[in-house]
Coordinates of C-alpha atoms in Angstrom, one line a residue:
X986 CA -23.5 18.9 -2.4
X987 CA -23.9 19.7 -6.0
X988 CA -20.7 22.0 -5.5
X989 CA -18.9 19.5 -3.8
X990 CA -19.5 17.0 -6.6
X991 CA -18.2 19.3 -9.2
X992 CA -14.9 18.9 -7.4
X993 CA -15.1 15.2 -7.1
X994 CA -12.0 13.7 -9.0
X995 CA -13.8 11.5 -11.6
X996 CA -10.3 11.0 -13.5
X997 CA -9.0 9.5 -10.2
X998 CA -12.1 7.3 -9.7
X999 CA -11.9 6.2 -13.5
X1000 CA -8.2 5.3 -13.2
X1001 CA -8.9 3.6 -10.1
X1002 CA -11.8 1.3 -11.3
X1003 CA -9.7 0.5 -14.7
X1004 CA -7.0 -0.9 -12.4
X1005 CA -9.1 -2.7 -10.1
X1006 CA -11.1 -4.3 -13.0
X1007 CA -7.8 -5.2 -14.7
X1008 CA -6.7 -6.6 -11.5
X1009 CA -9.5 -9.1 -11.3
X1010 CA -9.0 -10.2 -14.7
X1011 CA -5.3 -10.8 -14.0
X1012 CA -6.0 -12.8 -10.9
X1013 CA -8.4 -14.6 -12.9
X1014 CA -5.7 -15.6 -15.5
X1015 CA -3.0 -16.2 -12.9
X1016 CA -5.3 -18.8 -11.1
X1017 CA -6.4 -20.7 -14.2
X1018 CA -6.5 -24.5 -13.9
X1019 CA -5.8 -24.7 -10.2
X1020 CA -8.7 -26.0 -8.2
X1021 CA -7.2 -24.4 -4.9
X1022 CA -7.4 -21.0 -6.4
X1023 CA -10.7 -21.2 -8.3
X1024 CA -12.5 -19.1 -6.1
X1025 CA -9.9 -16.3 -6.2
X1026 CA -11.4 -14.0 -9.0
X1027 CA -14.9 -14.2 -7.4
X1028 CA -13.3 -13.3 -4.0
X1029 CA -11.4 -10.4 -5.7
X1030 CA -14.6 -9.4 -7.4
X1031 CA -16.4 -9.2 -4.0
X1032 CA -13.6 -7.2 -2.5
X1033 CA -13.9 -5.0 -5.5
X1034 CA -17.4 -4.1 -4.8
X1035 CA -17.3 -3.7 -1.1
X1036 CA -14.2 -1.5 -1.7
X1037 CA -16.3 0.8 -4.2
X1038 CA -18.8 1.2 -1.6
X1039 CA -16.4 2.0 1.0
X1040 CA -14.6 4.4 -1.4
X1041 CA -17.9 6.2 -2.0
X1042 CA -18.7 6.3 1.8
X1043 CA -15.2 7.7 2.6
X1044 CA -15.5 10.3 0.0
X1045 CA -19.1 11.5 1.4
X1046 CA -17.7 11.7 4.8
X1047 CA -16.1 14.8 5.8
X1048 CA -12.4 14.1 6.6
X1049 CA -12.0 16.9 9.0
X1050 CA -14.1 14.9 11.6
X1051 CA -11.5 12.3 11.8
X1052 CA -9.2 14.6 13.8
X1053 CA -11.6 14.0 16.9
X1054 CA -10.8 10.4 16.8
X1055 CA -7.0 10.5 16.6
X1056 CA -6.3 8.7 19.6
X1057 CA -8.9 6.2 19.6
X1058 CA -7.9 5.3 16.2
X1059 CA -4.4 4.9 17.5
X1060 CA -5.2 2.8 20.2
X1061 CA -7.4 0.4 17.9
X1062 CA -4.5 0.2 15.6
X1063 CA -2.2 -0.9 18.4
X1064 CA -4.9 -3.2 19.9
X1065 CA -5.6 -5.0 16.4
X1066 CA -1.7 -5.6 15.7
X1067 CA -1.1 -6.8 19.2
X1068 CA -3.9 -9.1 19.1
X1069 CA -3.2 -10.5 15.7
X1070 CA 0.3 -11.1 16.7
X1071 CA -0.6 -13.3 19.6
X1072 CA -4.2 -14.7 18.3
X1073 CA -4.0 -14.5 14.6
X1074 CA -4.1 -17.3 12.0
X1075 CA -0.9 -18.2 10.5
X1076 CA -0.6 -17.8 6.7
X1077 CA 2.4 -17.6 4.8
X1078 CA 4.6 -18.0 7.6
X1079 CA 3.0 -14.9 9.5
X1080 CA 0.3 -14.7 12.1
X1081 CA -1.1 -11.6 10.7
X1082 CA -4.8 -12.6 9.8
X1083 CA -8.1 -12.8 11.7
X1084 CA -10.5 -15.4 10.2
X1085 CA -13.8 -13.4 9.7
X1086 CA -15.6 -16.3 8.5
X1087 CA -16.3 -15.1 4.9
X1088 CA -13.0 -13.3 4.4
X1089 CA -9.7 -13.1 6.1
X1090 CA -8.9 -9.6 7.6
X1091 CA -5.1 -8.4 7.8
X1092 CA -4.9 -5.7 10.5
X1093 CA -1.4 -4.8 9.0
X1094 CA -3.0 -3.6 5.8
X1095 CA -6.0 -1.5 7.2
X1096 CA -3.6 -0.1 9.9
X1097 CA -1.6 1.9 6.9
X1098 CA -4.3 4.0 6.1
X1099 CA -5.6 4.4 9.7
X1100 CA -1.8 5.5 10.7
X1101 CA -2.0 8.0 7.9
X1102 CA -5.1 9.5 9.4
X1103 CA -3.3 9.6 13.0
X1104 CA 0.0 10.9 12.0
X1105 CA -1.5 13.5 9.5
X1106 CA -3.3 15.0 12.6
X1107 CA -0.5 14.9 15.0
X1108 CA 1.7 16.6 12.5
X1109 CA -0.8 19.2 11.3
X1110 CA -1.6 20.1 15.0
X1111 CA 1.9 20.6 15.7
X1112 CA 3.2 22.3 12.5
X1113 CA 4.6 25.4 14.1
X1114 CA 6.4 23.5 16.8
X1115 CA 7.6 20.4 14.9
X1116 CA 11.3 21.6 15.2
X1117 CA 11.1 21.0 19.2
X1118 CA 12.8 17.8 20.3
X1119 CA 9.8 16.4 22.2
X1120 CA 7.6 16.6 19.4
X1121 CA 10.1 14.9 17.0
X1122 CA 10.5 12.2 19.5
X1123 CA 6.9 11.6 19.8
X1124 CA 6.4 11.5 15.9
X1125 CA 9.1 8.5 15.8
X1126 CA 7.4 6.9 18.8
X1127 CA 4.1 6.9 17.1
X1128 CA 5.7 5.4 13.7
X1129 CA 7.9 3.0 15.8
X1130 CA 5.1 1.2 17.8
X1131 CA 2.8 -0.1 15.0
X1132 CA 5.7 -1.1 12.9
X1133 CA 7.3 -3.0 15.6
X1134 CA 4.0 -5.0 16.1
X1135 CA 3.7 -5.4 12.4
X1136 CA 7.5 -6.9 12.2
X1137 CA 6.8 -9.3 15.1
X1138 CA 4.0 -11.0 13.2
X1139 CA 6.6 -11.2 11.3
X1140 CA 5.8 -9.1 8.4
X1141 CA 8.9 -7.0 7.4
X1142 CA 7.2 -5.7 4.1
X1143 CA 4.2 -3.8 5.8
X1144 CA 6.5 -2.6 8.6
X1145 CA 8.7 -0.9 5.9
X1146 CA 5.6 0.4 4.2
X1147 CA 4.3 1.8 7.2
X1148 CA 7.7 3.6 8.2
X1149 CA 7.9 4.9 4.6
X1150 CA 4.4 6.5 5.0
X1151 CA 5.5 8.3 8.2
X1152 CA 8.8 9.4 6.7
X1153 CA 7.3 11.2 3.8
X1154 CA 4.6 12.5 5.8
X1155 CA 7.6 14.1 8.0
X1156 CA 9.2 15.4 5.1
X1157 CA 6.4 17.1 3.4
X1158 CA 5.4 18.5 7.1
X1159 CA 8.8 20.4 6.8
X1160 CA 10.6 18.7 9.4
X1161 CA 13.8 20.4 9.9
X1162 CA 16.8 19.0 7.8
X1163 CA 19.1 18.4 10.9
X1164 CA 16.5 15.6 12.1
X1165 CA 16.2 14.2 8.7
X1166 CA 19.8 14.0 7.9
X1167 CA 20.5 12.6 11.6
X1168 CA 17.7 10.0 11.1
X1169 CA 19.3 8.8 7.9
X1170 CA 22.8 8.5 9.3
X1171 CA 21.2 6.7 12.5
X1172 CA 19.6 4.3 10.2
X1173 CA 22.6 3.7 8.0
X1174 CA 24.5 2.9 11.0
X1175 CA 22.1 0.7 12.7
X1176 CA 21.7 -1.5 9.5
X1177 CA 24.2 -4.0 10.6
X1178 CA 22.4 -4.6 13.8
X1179 CA 19.0 -4.6 12.1
X1180 CA 20.3 -7.3 9.7
X1181 CA 21.7 -9.4 12.4
X1182 CA 18.4 -9.7 14.2
X1183 CA 16.1 -10.3 11.1
X1184 CA 14.3 -13.5 10.9
X1185 CA 16.2 -16.0 9.0
X1186 CA 14.0 -16.0 5.8
X1187 CA 14.3 -12.3 5.7
X1188 CA 18.2 -12.4 5.7
X1189 CA 17.9 -15.1 3.1
X1190 CA 15.8 -12.9 0.9
X1191 CA 18.6 -10.0 1.3
X1192 CA 21.4 -12.5 0.5
X1193 CA 19.7 -13.9 -2.7
X1194 CA 19.2 -10.4 -3.9
X1195 CA 23.0 -9.6 -3.5
X1196 CA 24.1 -12.9 -4.7
X1197 CA 21.4 -15.1 -6.7
X1198 CA 23.9 -18.0 -7.0
X1199 CA 24.0 -18.2 -3.2
X1200 CA 21.1 -20.4 -3.0
X1201 CA 19.7 -21.4 -6.5
X1202 CA 16.6 -23.2 -5.0
X1203 CA 15.5 -20.2 -3.2
X1204 CA 16.1 -17.8 -6.1
X1205 CA 14.0 -20.0 -8.1
X1206 CA 10.9 -17.6 -8.3
X1207 CA 13.0 -14.6 -9.2
X1208 CA 14.5 -16.5 -12.0
X1209 CA 11.0 -17.5 -13.1
X1210 CA 9.6 -14.0 -13.0
X1211 CA 12.7 -12.7 -15.1
X1212 CA 12.1 -15.4 -17.6
X1213 CA 8.2 -14.6 -17.5
X1214 CA 9.0 -11.0 -18.6
X1215 CA 11.5 -11.8 -20.9
X1216 CA 9.2 -14.3 -22.6
X1217 CA 6.4 -11.5 -23.1
X1218 CA 8.4 -9.6 -25.7
X1219 CA 6.6 -6.4 -27.0
X1220 CA 3.0 -7.8 -27.4
X1221 CA 2.9 -10.8 -25.0
X1222 CA 1.7 -14.4 -25.6
X1223 CA -1.8 -13.4 -24.9
X1224 CA -4.4 -13.5 -22.1
X1225 CA -4.1 -16.8 -20.2
X1226 CA -1.4 -18.1 -22.4
X1227 CA 1.6 -17.2 -20.2
X1228 CA 3.9 -20.3 -20.1
X1229 CA 5.4 -19.6 -16.8
X1230 CA 2.2 -19.0 -14.8
X1231 CA -0.2 -21.5 -16.8
X1232 CA 2.4 -24.2 -16.3
X1233 CA 2.8 -23.1 -12.6
X1234 CA 6.4 -22.4 -12.8
X1235 CA 6.0 -19.1 -11.3
X1236 CA 4.8 -19.1 -7.6
X1237 CA 2.6 -16.6 -5.8
X1238 CA 1.6 -15.4 -9.3
X1239 CA -1.8 -14.0 -8.3
X1240 CA -0.1 -11.9 -5.5
X1241 CA 3.6 -11.0 -5.4
X1242 CA 4.7 -11.8 -8.6
X1243 CA 1.5 -10.7 -10.7
X1244 CA 3.4 -8.0 -12.5
X1245 CA 5.3 -11.0 -14.2
X1246 CA 2.2 -12.5 -15.4
X1247 CA 1.0 -9.2 -16.9
X1248 CA 4.5 -8.8 -18.7
X1249 CA 4.3 -12.3 -20.2
X1250 CA 0.9 -12.3 -21.4
X1251 CA 0.4 -8.5 -22.4
X1252 CA 3.9 -7.8 -23.1
X1253 CA 6.0 -4.6 -22.7
X1254 CA 3.0 -2.5 -24.1
X1255 CA 0.5 -4.1 -21.5
X1256 CA 3.0 -3.6 -18.6
X1257 CA 3.5 0.3 -19.9
X1258 CA 0.0 0.7 -20.0
X1259 CA -0.3 -0.5 -16.4
X1260 CA 2.4 1.7 -15.2
X1261 CA 0.8 4.5 -17.0
X1262 CA -2.6 4.0 -15.3
X1263 CA -0.9 3.8 -11.8
X1264 CA 0.8 7.0 -12.6
X1265 CA -2.3 8.8 -13.4
X1266 CA -3.6 7.6 -10.0
X1267 CA -0.4 8.9 -8.2
X1268 CA -0.8 12.3 -10.3
X1269 CA -4.3 12.8 -9.3
X1270 CA -3.4 12.1 -5.7
X1271 CA -0.5 14.7 -5.5
X1272 CA -2.9 17.2 -7.4
X1273 CA -5.5 16.8 -4.5
X1274 CA -2.6 17.1 -1.7
X1275 CA -1.4 20.3 -3.3
X1276 CA -4.9 22.0 -3.5
X1277 CA -6.0 20.8 0.1
X1278 CA -7.5 23.4 2.1
X1279 CA -5.8 22.5 5.4
X1280 CA -2.8 20.7 6.5
X1281 CA -4.4 17.9 7.8
X1282 CA -6.1 16.9 4.5
X1283 CA -2.7 17.7 2.6
X1284 CA -0.7 15.3 4.8
X1285 CA -3.6 12.7 4.9
X1286 CA -3.4 12.5 1.0
X1287 CA 0.4 12.6 1.2
X1288 CA 0.2 9.6 3.2
X1289 CA -2.0 7.7 0.8
X1290 CA 0.2 8.7 -2.1
X1291 CA 3.3 7.5 -0.2
X1292 CA 1.8 4.2 0.5
X1293 CA 0.6 3.6 -3.1
X1294 CA 3.8 4.8 -4.6
X1295 CA 6.1 2.9 -2.6
X1296 CA 4.4 -0.3 -3.1
X1297 CA 4.3 0.1 -6.7
X1298 CA 8.0 0.7 -7.0
X1299 CA 9.0 -2.2 -4.7
X1300 CA 6.4 -4.7 -6.3
X1301 CA 7.6 -4.0 -9.8
X1302 CA 11.2 -3.6 -8.6
X1303 CA 11.4 -7.1 -7.1
X1304 CA 9.7 -8.7 -10.2
X1305 CA 12.3 -7.2 -12.3
X1306 CA 15.1 -8.4 -9.7
X1307 CA 16.0 -4.7 -8.7
X1308 CA 14.8 -5.1 -5.3
X1309 CA 14.8 -7.9 -2.7
X1310 CA 11.4 -10.0 -2.6
X1311 CA 9.4 -8.6 0.3
X1312 CA 5.9 -9.9 -0.2
X1313 CA 4.4 -6.4 -0.9
X1314 CA 1.5 -6.4 -3.1
X1315 CA 1.0 -4.3 -6.5
X1316 CA -1.6 -1.8 -5.7
X1317 CA -5.3 -2.6 -7.0
X1318 CA -3.8 -5.7 -8.9
X1319 CA -2.7 -8.3 -6.7
X1320 CA -5.2 -10.7 -5.0
X1321 CA -5.9 -9.6 -1.5
X1322 CA -8.9 -8.3 0.2
X1323 CA -7.6 -6.2 3.0
X1324 CA -5.1 -4.8 0.7
X1325 CA -7.6 -3.8 -2.0
X1326 CA -10.0 -2.4 0.8
X1327 CA -7.4 -0.4 2.5
X1328 CA -6.3 1.2 -1.2
X1329 CA -10.0 1.9 -1.7
X1330 CA -10.7 3.6 1.6
X1331 CA -7.4 5.5 0.9
X1332 CA -8.6 6.8 -2.4
X1333 CA -11.9 7.6 -0.9
X1334 CA -10.4 9.8 1.7
X1335 CA -8.5 11.6 -0.9
X1336 CA -11.8 12.3 -2.6
X1337 CA -13.2 13.6 0.5
X1338 CA -10.3 16.1 0.7
X1339 CA -11.0 16.9 -3.0
X1340 CA -14.4 17.8 -2.5
X1341 CA -13.6 20.0 0.4
X1342 CA -10.4 21.9 -0.9
X1343 CA -12.5 25.2 -0.5
X1344 CA -14.7 26.9 1.8
X1345 CA -18.3 26.8 0.7
X1346 CA -19.2 30.1 -0.9
X1347 CA -22.9 31.6 -0.9
X1348 CA -23.9 33.8 -3.8

């Protein structure tokens, strides 16, 4: 155990904890003066403490034992996603939550890290045969089933995140270029059909992104986000002093648009500091993946890295008006119990891989 602890990535843990604490502080600032949200900072603190326990538990657990539970875990993912689509509580227009009494559980969030576990084992166990059509088809089916169930809630954002996790893992697993280029071409050709079958609000978000003047009322929040970021300047207006958030012009400011709150209150320097901390987390994850002792551990950490990186890019991009609004949260910062717990479990699994990146040697 002493040898394992020497390989524990304390830089990754430290950067993660800094982000989580900072996230709680910003949720507090974003919800000031709103009675409906007054318990959000306390809830996020509880999620953070529980997440830390799950992180340490996942790190202590030997990740290699997860290979035994590949198919039961996948069945659990499909069962939970199917059940919540039919029986889940509707929040924000999607039936994606189970009411657990104390907290709301969002299976779509938890399924992302569980899918990374399942897919890593699938690809690792077939690494030398991945060029055969049957295994490639099997991989796409494994990706498609949970993604479709998430979309049906409807939750396009998390469905895309899961597909991106799978796509990045396939790429790192050395999927032949013919399949990669074929998949990209097929996806591009299918875009008009996919767009035509999207839910109305999903189409509206894409239309607003392409032409904000097409619906000024619906594009209001994007405009307010850009105003918030512009108001911040270099040093910001001060913690809890953002006009757009404190005067409640900015909606969903504790989750989807929390980056705009940060940019307004802490300025350009605060936003850059946040991006640097997120980059440190991603750098340490990439290092752990590179040093992993086996293909399963490597791909597992790649899946966690892809999840965090994609969500960071999309969340910040939509706050800047560079990407359509998707409802994807900013990792470790946005309010949300299921999201934070999923991320902490992912970091814990990466730590488990880091501590076991070599065979134990006996002197």
